[in-house]
């Protein structure tokens, strides 16, 4: 008398399915070792992988001649040159007094984080004025809600201003110069 | 030998886990996900302009209107319930799979708005491992409610439920994540990433652009003033990320590289204010919680008799515990033997188990030997009643629990 192979076959299929469930995601993720493409769930986690913006544009090799001895010194290092960074910065205008308050802090906007807000600002700036307005309105609402929920102690706002700010720390991290241009207000 | 058996053997050799381990990992992963997302407002994303909706090309037909705020709120509520159930282990299969499914939908939705953040990716794979590759039912309410279902399960059967697959899977994804990050840096910037002040610039940018996310104030600024140190740090980061796959094959690497990677991620938080809380949680898959070994079939000393305990009689703490156990557990009849007694020698010899004075306790129960603090926790479980709550001590990693219990005994 032979026993039915049913349960054993089912067990073997189950084990094979589990092995596939194990191997397939690992194989897909392994592919990203060899290609530069970021995605969600699979990707190559390229956060901070680029060189500083200031040095990426350095195409010529720069040498300086030392005073006195005249020997050459290679200066292709970002430490010698003006590191610059330009990004969106969010300001709020206080209700009543009209003074500005810088709001580049996640607590004001949670669950939106600053990286996402900046990415969104790029997208709405490319879209229409309506979208821009809707997004700033959504930000103001977020600010108000988070204040109500006790996530931050910021004052009530009259409006939100988005500046494009360029930081330049040629003279060192302790002596930066900052230029800003107003790009949106609501 | 079949391919699946070969793979399973390879995994078992590199992932020595006790059945308790994955149960504890389930509690930590689902529990901390619950805590992290309980106040998260997913509906906020549904209120943003549709121009920010960036689904992948194969989902372009799906409109953002589908995720209306009330629907997202309902999904969020359901996810929290499923996470709580999966954490305590109530209907663990259903709640685990449900938590994975709803979690993927919500996190995918969030990351389709304006920008895809890779921070949440690993925790999804951890949920996948705990829900699909294995359904860890240790330390679960299911075991209390449906006791009969678990009574007949042998340790061997428990071990065949995919613990090795699950643990090794999360470790592999973690190692691949770091390795991909290192190769991405090398591909994009070459070795210059670690030699020309990129990290110093990053610190300076963070300090000056004043993203006031929670971080240690002044630390990024201080490091930015020393580009040479930053370069050394950058090369260290590259080396560490490239060596991440070693954790899959070497125990020494698991002891050195895994904690170093954890510290590196935590430092991003402290220095730059960029947090990876849920990725940090995934390091729980490198910890051990249980400490047990299966006795050879011929030496299952405790299989028939009462559970036997060998304890360090030189320790006042152990003696006091034994007195307490003997008083309260008369009906449970734990059999205690001091380690310096001749009977203990015979017992250990028969069971082929070695005794270490530093571990204080050894419990032989059925076909399993428990050592150190794990033996103590199992004794509490045998006592029954409220003493079973002692099983919650399993939530403390063994590397912290064992030294604590041996110091107590000194």
XYZ file of C-alpha atoms in Angstrom:
596
model
C 0.000 0.000 0.000
C 1.492 3.356 -0.997
C 0.880 6.632 0.786
C -0.533 9.595 -1.097
C 2.218 12.014 -2.162
C -0.176 14.976 -1.661
C 1.045 16.506 1.633
C 4.708 15.917 0.798
C 4.316 17.526 -2.640
C 2.508 20.491 -1.109
C 5.302 20.863 1.453
C 7.928 20.787 -1.258
C 6.061 23.406 -3.315
C 5.755 25.548 -0.196
C 9.493 25.271 0.474
C 10.306 26.166 -3.122
C 7.976 29.175 -2.949
C 9.710 30.315 0.227
C 13.104 29.957 -1.378
C 11.916 32.036 -4.337
C 10.446 34.627 -1.990
C 13.895 34.783 -0.407
C 15.968 34.869 -3.577
C 13.943 37.133 -5.880
C 14.162 40.399 -3.854
C 17.834 39.734 -3.069
C 18.613 39.156 -6.755
C 16.814 42.334 -7.821
C 18.586 44.382 -5.164
C 21.918 42.801 -6.182
C 21.408 44.122 -9.733
C 21.578 47.645 -8.330
C 25.177 47.019 -7.312
C 26.055 47.387 -10.973
C 23.728 50.128 -12.193
C 23.090 53.704 -11.175
C 19.350 54.063 -10.769
C 17.412 55.098 -7.739
C 13.940 53.880 -7.085
C 11.733 53.045 -4.190
C 11.982 49.631 -2.600
C 14.909 48.815 -4.853
C 17.637 51.336 -5.498
C 21.270 52.066 -4.944
C 20.931 54.448 -2.019
C 22.916 57.223 -3.638
C 22.352 59.751 -0.845
C 25.450 62.003 -0.601
C 27.222 60.037 -3.331
C 27.984 63.119 -5.431
C 31.010 65.286 -4.838
C 30.373 68.765 -3.432
C 28.684 70.999 -5.991
C 31.594 73.419 -6.046
C 34.118 70.802 -7.128
C 31.947 69.031 -9.649
C 32.323 72.028 -11.932
C 36.118 72.094 -11.655
C 37.250 70.892 -15.036
C 40.739 72.344 -15.139
C 43.440 71.319 -12.787
C 44.442 74.232 -10.668
C 47.953 74.706 -9.403
C 49.376 77.497 -7.304
C 53.041 78.480 -7.073
C 54.246 78.740 -3.493
C 55.605 82.158 -2.563
C 59.377 82.244 -2.365
C 60.280 78.698 -3.455
C 58.032 78.693 -6.564
C 57.163 75.021 -6.199
C 53.815 73.947 -7.597
C 51.015 72.966 -5.300
C 47.920 71.203 -6.598
C 44.808 72.972 -5.487
C 42.097 70.694 -6.865
C 40.584 70.275 -3.462
C 37.313 71.780 -2.474
C 38.802 72.925 0.803
C 40.683 75.638 -1.122
C 37.747 76.937 -3.108
C 34.466 78.552 -2.495
C 31.981 75.920 -1.531
C 28.560 77.194 -2.401
C 25.117 75.872 -1.875
C 21.830 77.248 -3.124
C 18.555 75.988 -1.819
C 15.002 76.973 -0.998
C 14.514 78.425 2.439
C 11.137 78.883 4.086
C 10.240 82.005 6.052
C 7.028 82.937 7.769
C 5.743 86.459 8.327
C 4.478 86.968 11.878
C 0.880 88.076 12.168
C 0.585 91.659 13.409
C 4.253 92.657 13.612
C 5.052 91.558 10.042
C 8.581 90.430 10.958
C 10.138 87.369 9.346
C 10.828 84.064 11.045
C 12.928 81.311 9.524
C 11.073 78.005 9.349
C 13.643 75.509 8.026
C 12.827 72.984 10.719
C 11.044 69.664 10.299
C 8.844 70.158 13.375
C 6.891 72.905 11.607
C 5.960 70.718 8.667
C 5.832 67.090 9.880
C 5.069 64.629 8.379
C 6.508 66.543 5.403
C 10.279 66.733 5.684
C 12.460 69.496 4.302
C 13.909 67.351 1.513
C 10.407 66.525 0.306
C 9.257 70.151 0.626
C 12.224 71.361 -1.436
C 11.603 68.698 -4.081
C 7.948 69.757 -4.124
C 8.914 73.441 -4.486
C 10.945 72.597 -7.588
C 7.942 70.770 -9.053
C 5.362 73.458 -8.285
C 7.693 76.211 -9.521
C 7.789 74.395 -12.864
C 4.009 73.884 -12.866
C 1.496 76.730 -12.571
C 0.919 79.644 -10.198
C -2.229 77.855 -9.018
C -0.269 74.776 -7.997
C 2.298 76.981 -6.318
C -0.448 78.721 -4.378
C -2.133 75.457 -3.434
C 1.134 74.041 -2.147
C 1.950 77.097 -0.030
C -1.596 77.024 1.306
C -1.117 73.360 2.256
C 2.137 74.299 3.998
C 0.408 77.049 5.990
C -2.287 74.606 7.017
C 0.355 72.106 8.111
C 2.103 74.796 10.162
C -1.182 75.708 11.869
C -2.134 72.081 12.548
C 1.264 71.226 13.980
C 1.097 74.285 16.234
C -2.357 73.163 17.439
C -0.995 69.678 18.138
C 1.857 71.148 20.182
C 4.622 70.040 17.810
C 6.086 73.531 17.717
C 5.646 76.825 19.499
C 5.802 79.088 16.438
C 3.618 82.236 16.277
C 0.565 82.600 14.019
C 1.618 83.502 10.476
C 0.382 86.141 8.118
C 2.076 84.602 5.081
C 4.770 82.185 3.986
C 7.721 83.293 1.876
C 10.026 81.026 -0.064
C 13.485 82.421 -0.745
C 16.176 81.007 -2.952
C 19.255 81.404 -0.807
C 22.899 81.048 -1.847
C 25.419 80.337 0.863
C 29.079 80.964 0.175
C 31.683 79.903 2.682
C 34.804 80.841 0.756
C 36.165 82.587 3.802
C 35.569 79.547 5.969
C 32.634 78.051 7.742
C 32.715 80.832 10.351
C 32.476 83.687 7.808
C 29.777 82.803 5.309
C 28.013 85.221 2.970
C 24.362 84.697 2.244
C 22.338 86.086 -0.679
C 18.631 85.504 -1.009
C 15.907 86.135 -3.563
C 12.196 85.956 -2.888
C 10.617 83.426 -5.260
C 7.164 82.726 -3.821
C 4.829 84.246 -1.250
C 1.392 83.335 -0.076
C 20.615 16.697 -2.035
C 18.072 19.160 -3.408
C 18.943 22.805 -4.098
C 16.573 24.064 -1.420
C 18.150 21.716 1.179
C 21.615 22.917 0.164
C 20.579 26.550 0.517
C 18.911 25.860 3.856
C 22.072 24.145 5.142
C 24.205 27.087 4.062
C 21.888 29.510 5.816
C 21.753 27.423 8.981
C 25.526 27.346 9.161
C 25.669 31.130 9.041
C 22.604 31.965 11.090
C 22.466 30.162 14.385
C 19.167 31.274 15.823
C 16.902 30.004 18.526
C 13.155 29.862 17.795
C 12.684 32.553 20.435
C 14.854 34.990 18.488
C 12.469 35.618 15.637
C 9.506 35.939 18.002
C 11.349 38.710 19.850
C 12.349 40.322 16.547
C 8.664 40.293 15.541
C 7.751 42.117 18.774
C 10.478 44.733 18.263
C 9.895 45.386 14.560
C 6.096 45.609 14.607
C 6.063 47.297 18.032
C 8.518 50.029 17.060
C 6.762 50.542 13.729
C 3.568 51.114 15.708
C 5.286 53.628 18.011
C 6.968 55.425 15.092
C 3.851 55.762 12.966
C 1.135 56.157 15.587
C 1.197 59.981 15.272
C 2.218 60.064 11.620
C -0.347 61.906 9.520
C -0.418 60.052 6.186
C -3.543 61.990 5.220
C -1.418 65.167 5.035
C 0.103 63.828 1.812
C -3.339 63.271 0.341
C -4.099 66.996 0.800
C -1.161 68.177 -1.341
C -1.607 69.362 -4.968
C -1.840 66.547 -7.499
C 1.090 68.002 -9.459
C 3.344 66.406 -6.823
C 2.010 62.891 -7.568
C 4.906 60.914 -9.109
C 3.894 57.267 -9.488
C 6.063 54.837 -11.453
C 5.117 54.545 -15.141
C 3.222 51.278 -14.655
C 0.925 52.886 -12.113
C 0.291 56.164 -13.947
C -3.326 55.161 -14.537
C -3.912 55.334 -10.784
C -5.006 58.835 -9.843
C -4.004 60.601 -6.635
C -7.716 61.189 -6.010
C -7.957 57.496 -5.169
C -6.023 58.309 -1.993
C -8.536 60.747 -0.578
C -7.752 61.847 3.007
C -10.560 59.862 4.664
C -9.492 56.670 2.871
C -5.863 57.198 3.883
C -6.906 57.830 7.492
C -8.895 54.586 7.504
C -5.918 52.685 6.089
C -3.668 54.245 8.723
C -6.046 53.165 11.499
C -6.201 49.631 10.113
C -2.411 49.508 9.852
C -1.966 50.519 13.480
C -4.376 47.782 14.627
C -2.590 45.185 12.480
C 0.805 46.328 13.760
C -0.357 46.061 17.362
C -1.752 42.565 16.748
C 1.406 41.465 14.962
C 3.528 42.848 17.797
C 1.738 40.939 20.535
C 1.302 37.949 18.253
C -2.473 37.791 17.964
C -3.535 35.902 14.802
C 0.059 36.334 13.875
C -0.158 35.084 10.272
C -3.074 37.309 9.318
C -1.909 40.362 11.237
C 1.666 40.060 9.925
C 0.602 39.762 6.298
C -2.014 42.493 6.731
C 0.522 44.844 8.330
C 2.907 44.222 5.440
C 0.255 44.833 2.790
C -1.265 47.992 4.294
C 2.190 49.286 5.272
C 3.487 48.919 1.724
C 0.460 50.802 0.351
C 0.800 53.682 2.836
C 4.571 54.035 2.617
C 4.495 53.724 -1.158
C 1.825 56.434 -1.315
C 3.920 58.756 0.873
C 7.000 58.171 -1.260
C 5.150 58.854 -4.474
C 4.575 62.468 -3.438
C 7.359 64.701 -4.817
C 10.274 62.576 -3.667
C 11.030 58.911 -3.002
C 12.844 58.507 0.270
C 14.820 55.294 0.678
C 14.670 55.520 4.469
C 11.631 53.248 4.797
C 12.736 50.562 2.402
C 14.506 48.234 4.806
C 11.711 48.132 7.353
C 9.388 46.936 4.588
C 11.796 44.082 3.892
C 11.881 43.324 7.619
C 8.074 43.094 7.643
C 8.252 40.927 4.522
C 10.705 38.575 6.248
C 8.497 38.324 9.337
C 5.247 37.881 7.430
C 6.140 35.957 4.276
C 9.390 34.080 4.903
C 8.474 33.093 8.436
C 5.585 33.465 10.838
C 7.262 33.598 14.215
C 4.745 32.502 16.831
C 7.076 32.444 19.834
C 6.263 34.975 22.544
C 2.777 35.425 21.146
C -0.746 35.732 22.493
C -1.638 32.949 20.034
C 0.406 30.538 22.133
C -1.704 31.409 25.168
C -5.058 31.332 23.385
C -4.549 28.326 21.131
C -2.279 26.269 23.375
C -3.374 22.937 21.948
C -2.180 23.832 18.460
C 1.377 24.339 19.709
C 1.578 21.461 22.192
C 2.705 18.807 19.727
C 5.250 20.960 17.873
C 8.801 19.745 18.366
C 11.772 22.085 18.345
C 12.846 20.626 15.028
C 9.495 21.508 13.500
C 9.725 25.006 14.934
C 13.144 25.469 13.390
C 11.864 24.437 10.008
C 9.546 27.430 9.755
C 11.968 29.701 7.980
C 13.718 31.489 10.833
C 17.018 31.114 9.031
C 15.557 32.462 5.795
C 14.000 35.448 7.529
C 17.040 36.477 9.545
C 19.464 35.936 6.708
C 17.181 37.787 4.294
C 17.121 41.006 6.340
C 20.860 40.812 6.920
C 21.447 40.311 3.188
C 19.236 43.277 2.258
C 20.996 45.447 4.853
C 24.423 44.418 3.557
C 23.354 45.034 -0.047
C 21.969 48.444 0.891
C 25.299 49.595 2.334
C 27.312 48.003 -0.443
C 25.120 49.678 -3.086
C 25.586 53.017 -1.307
C 29.391 52.620 -1.353
C 29.480 51.558 -5.006
C 27.157 54.427 -5.862
C 29.640 56.875 -4.295
C 32.543 55.304 -6.154
C 30.634 55.207 -9.435
C 29.447 58.824 -9.176
C 32.504 60.470 -7.665
C 35.327 57.951 -7.680
C 37.823 57.730 -4.863
C 37.731 61.555 -4.702
C 34.669 61.178 -2.536
C 37.034 60.275 0.235
C 39.939 62.558 -0.615
C 38.826 66.059 -1.490
C 36.844 67.404 1.373
C 33.380 66.349 0.232
C 32.352 65.325 3.709
C 33.722 68.575 5.189
C 31.675 70.501 2.643
C 28.614 68.466 3.472
C 29.044 69.258 7.156
C 29.594 72.966 6.401
C 26.534 73.068 4.153
C 24.458 71.424 6.846
C 25.724 73.829 9.472
C 25.238 76.962 7.377
C 22.035 76.199 5.586
C 20.646 75.742 9.043
C 18.221 72.890 8.607
C 17.277 72.802 12.188
C 16.430 69.137 12.340
C 17.255 67.550 15.689
C 21.017 67.047 15.834
C 23.939 67.745 18.138
C 24.481 71.493 17.722
C 27.965 72.615 16.739
C 29.346 69.153 15.903
C 28.976 69.440 12.115
C 30.496 72.943 12.233
C 33.430 71.710 14.328
C 34.162 68.853 11.928
C 33.803 71.119 8.882
C 36.766 73.135 10.158
C 39.002 70.054 9.764
C 38.738 68.796 6.159
C 41.600 66.314 6.671
C 39.790 64.544 9.498
C 36.640 64.570 7.419
C 38.506 62.859 4.559
C 39.736 60.159 6.918
C 36.168 59.772 8.119
C 34.906 59.590 4.523
C 37.394 56.852 3.648
C 36.325 54.988 6.774
C 32.695 55.265 5.696
C 33.532 53.880 2.238
C 35.532 51.001 3.683
C 32.825 50.171 6.193
C 30.065 50.234 3.592
C 32.088 48.063 1.221
C 32.781 45.542 3.973
C 29.073 45.206 4.863
C 28.619 41.887 2.946
C 31.118 40.282 5.330
C 28.379 40.159 7.966
C 26.761 37.407 5.920
C 29.687 35.031 6.108
C 31.715 35.838 9.191
C 30.763 35.863 12.825
C 33.621 38.244 13.595
C 32.325 40.677 10.982
C 28.896 40.468 12.561
C 30.459 41.466 15.875
C 32.527 44.317 14.443
C 31.021 45.560 11.188
C 27.341 45.402 12.161
C 27.749 47.602 15.293
C 30.016 49.964 13.320
C 27.341 50.337 10.621
C 24.760 50.997 13.327
C 26.967 53.703 14.873
C 27.554 55.220 11.420
C 23.827 55.538 10.768
C 23.232 56.923 14.252
C 26.028 59.473 13.631
C 24.221 60.754 10.540
C 21.387 61.562 12.889
C 23.591 63.273 15.464
C 25.711 65.196 12.964
C 23.404 65.992 10.083
C 19.970 65.564 11.626
C 19.145 62.949 8.980
C 17.494 60.111 10.809
C 17.012 56.511 9.750
C 15.055 55.255 12.773
C 13.386 52.332 11.056
C 16.628 51.202 9.397
C 18.276 51.253 12.817
C 15.484 49.005 14.100
C 16.443 46.401 11.473
C 19.747 45.842 13.278
C 17.681 43.806 15.735
C 18.235 40.964 13.227
C 21.877 40.862 14.326
C 21.018 40.299 17.984
C 20.452 37.045 19.838
C 17.763 36.724 22.469
C 17.416 33.028 23.251
C 20.199 30.676 24.320
C 19.274 27.097 23.758
C 20.578 24.000 22.095
C 18.956 20.803 21.019
C 20.252 17.728 22.829
C 21.365 14.755 20.743
C 18.523 12.239 20.373
C 20.319 9.659 22.550
C 20.998 12.163 25.329
C 17.646 13.745 25.940
C 18.115 13.513 29.698
C 15.167 15.651 30.586
C 12.808 14.178 28.008
C 11.029 11.920 30.435
C 11.748 13.286 33.910
C 11.044 16.737 35.333
C 13.006 19.693 34.022
C 16.435 19.687 35.669
C 18.368 22.771 36.661
C 22.093 23.036 37.328
C 22.967 26.236 39.153
C 25.996 28.006 40.562
C 25.795 27.271 44.281
C 28.582 29.750 44.992
C 26.306 32.634 44.100
C 24.028 34.042 46.815
C 21.584 35.280 44.170
C 21.276 31.808 42.628
C 20.798 30.172 46.043
C 18.080 32.684 46.948
C 16.309 32.082 43.650
C 16.470 28.319 44.068
C 14.934 28.606 47.564
C 12.175 30.769 46.138
C 11.556 28.387 43.222
C 11.485 25.332 45.502
C 9.000 27.027 47.797
C 6.638 28.169 45.061
C 7.012 25.493 42.447
C 6.555 22.369 44.509
C 3.874 21.120 42.165
C 5.907 21.927 39.073
C 8.804 19.898 40.496
C 11.856 21.524 39.028
C 14.834 19.441 40.033
C 17.736 21.605 41.237
C 21.348 20.406 41.396
C 24.297 22.567 42.486
C 27.006 22.681 39.822
C 29.692 21.420 42.230
C 27.646 18.336 43.085
C 28.681 14.949 41.631
C 25.113 14.477 40.304
C 25.504 17.607 38.209
C 28.682 16.214 36.649
C 26.867 13.015 35.707
C 23.900 14.950 34.342
C 26.073 17.216 32.215
C 28.144 14.284 31.001
C 25.029 12.349 29.997
C 23.562 15.347 28.226
C 26.865 16.233 26.517
C 26.518 19.812 27.703
C 29.343 21.908 29.072
C 28.911 24.025 32.205
C 30.183 27.541 32.424
C 30.286 29.138 35.872
C 29.805 32.576 34.332
C 26.378 31.592 32.997
C 25.037 30.628 36.456
C 22.098 28.522 35.196
C 21.531 25.530 32.946
C 18.094 24.029 32.375
C 17.519 20.673 30.723
C 13.926 20.460 29.592
C 12.669 17.867 27.159
C 15.063 17.739 24.249
C 16.474 21.205 24.854
C 19.161 22.738 27.056
C 18.823 26.415 28.020
C 21.788 28.379 29.334
C 22.349 31.534 31.370
C 19.551 34.058 31.647
C 17.495 32.104 29.057
C 17.418 29.167 31.515
C 16.227 31.514 34.252
C 13.435 32.893 32.021
C 12.342 29.364 31.081
C 12.171 28.481 34.792
C 9.853 31.448 35.324
C 7.704 30.171 32.441
C 7.532 26.707 34.025
C 6.314 28.284 37.282
C 3.197 29.455 35.377
C 0.727 32.147 36.423
C 2.037 35.682 36.596
C 5.588 34.330 36.602
C 5.118 33.696 32.893
C 5.383 37.454 32.418
C 9.082 36.880 33.055
C 9.200 35.800 29.394
C 9.139 39.510 28.569
C 12.783 39.513 29.714
C 13.477 37.833 26.385
C 12.960 41.266 24.826
C 16.325 42.330 26.268
C 19.152 41.257 23.935
C 21.209 38.405 25.311
C 24.406 40.468 25.142
C 22.923 42.824 27.756
C 20.864 40.329 29.754
C 23.557 37.723 30.378
C 26.206 40.080 31.809
C 23.544 41.674 34.002
C 22.433 38.350 35.438
C 26.009 37.116 36.000
C 27.027 40.368 37.699
C 23.990 40.062 39.917
C 25.193 36.633 40.900
C 28.748 37.697 41.688
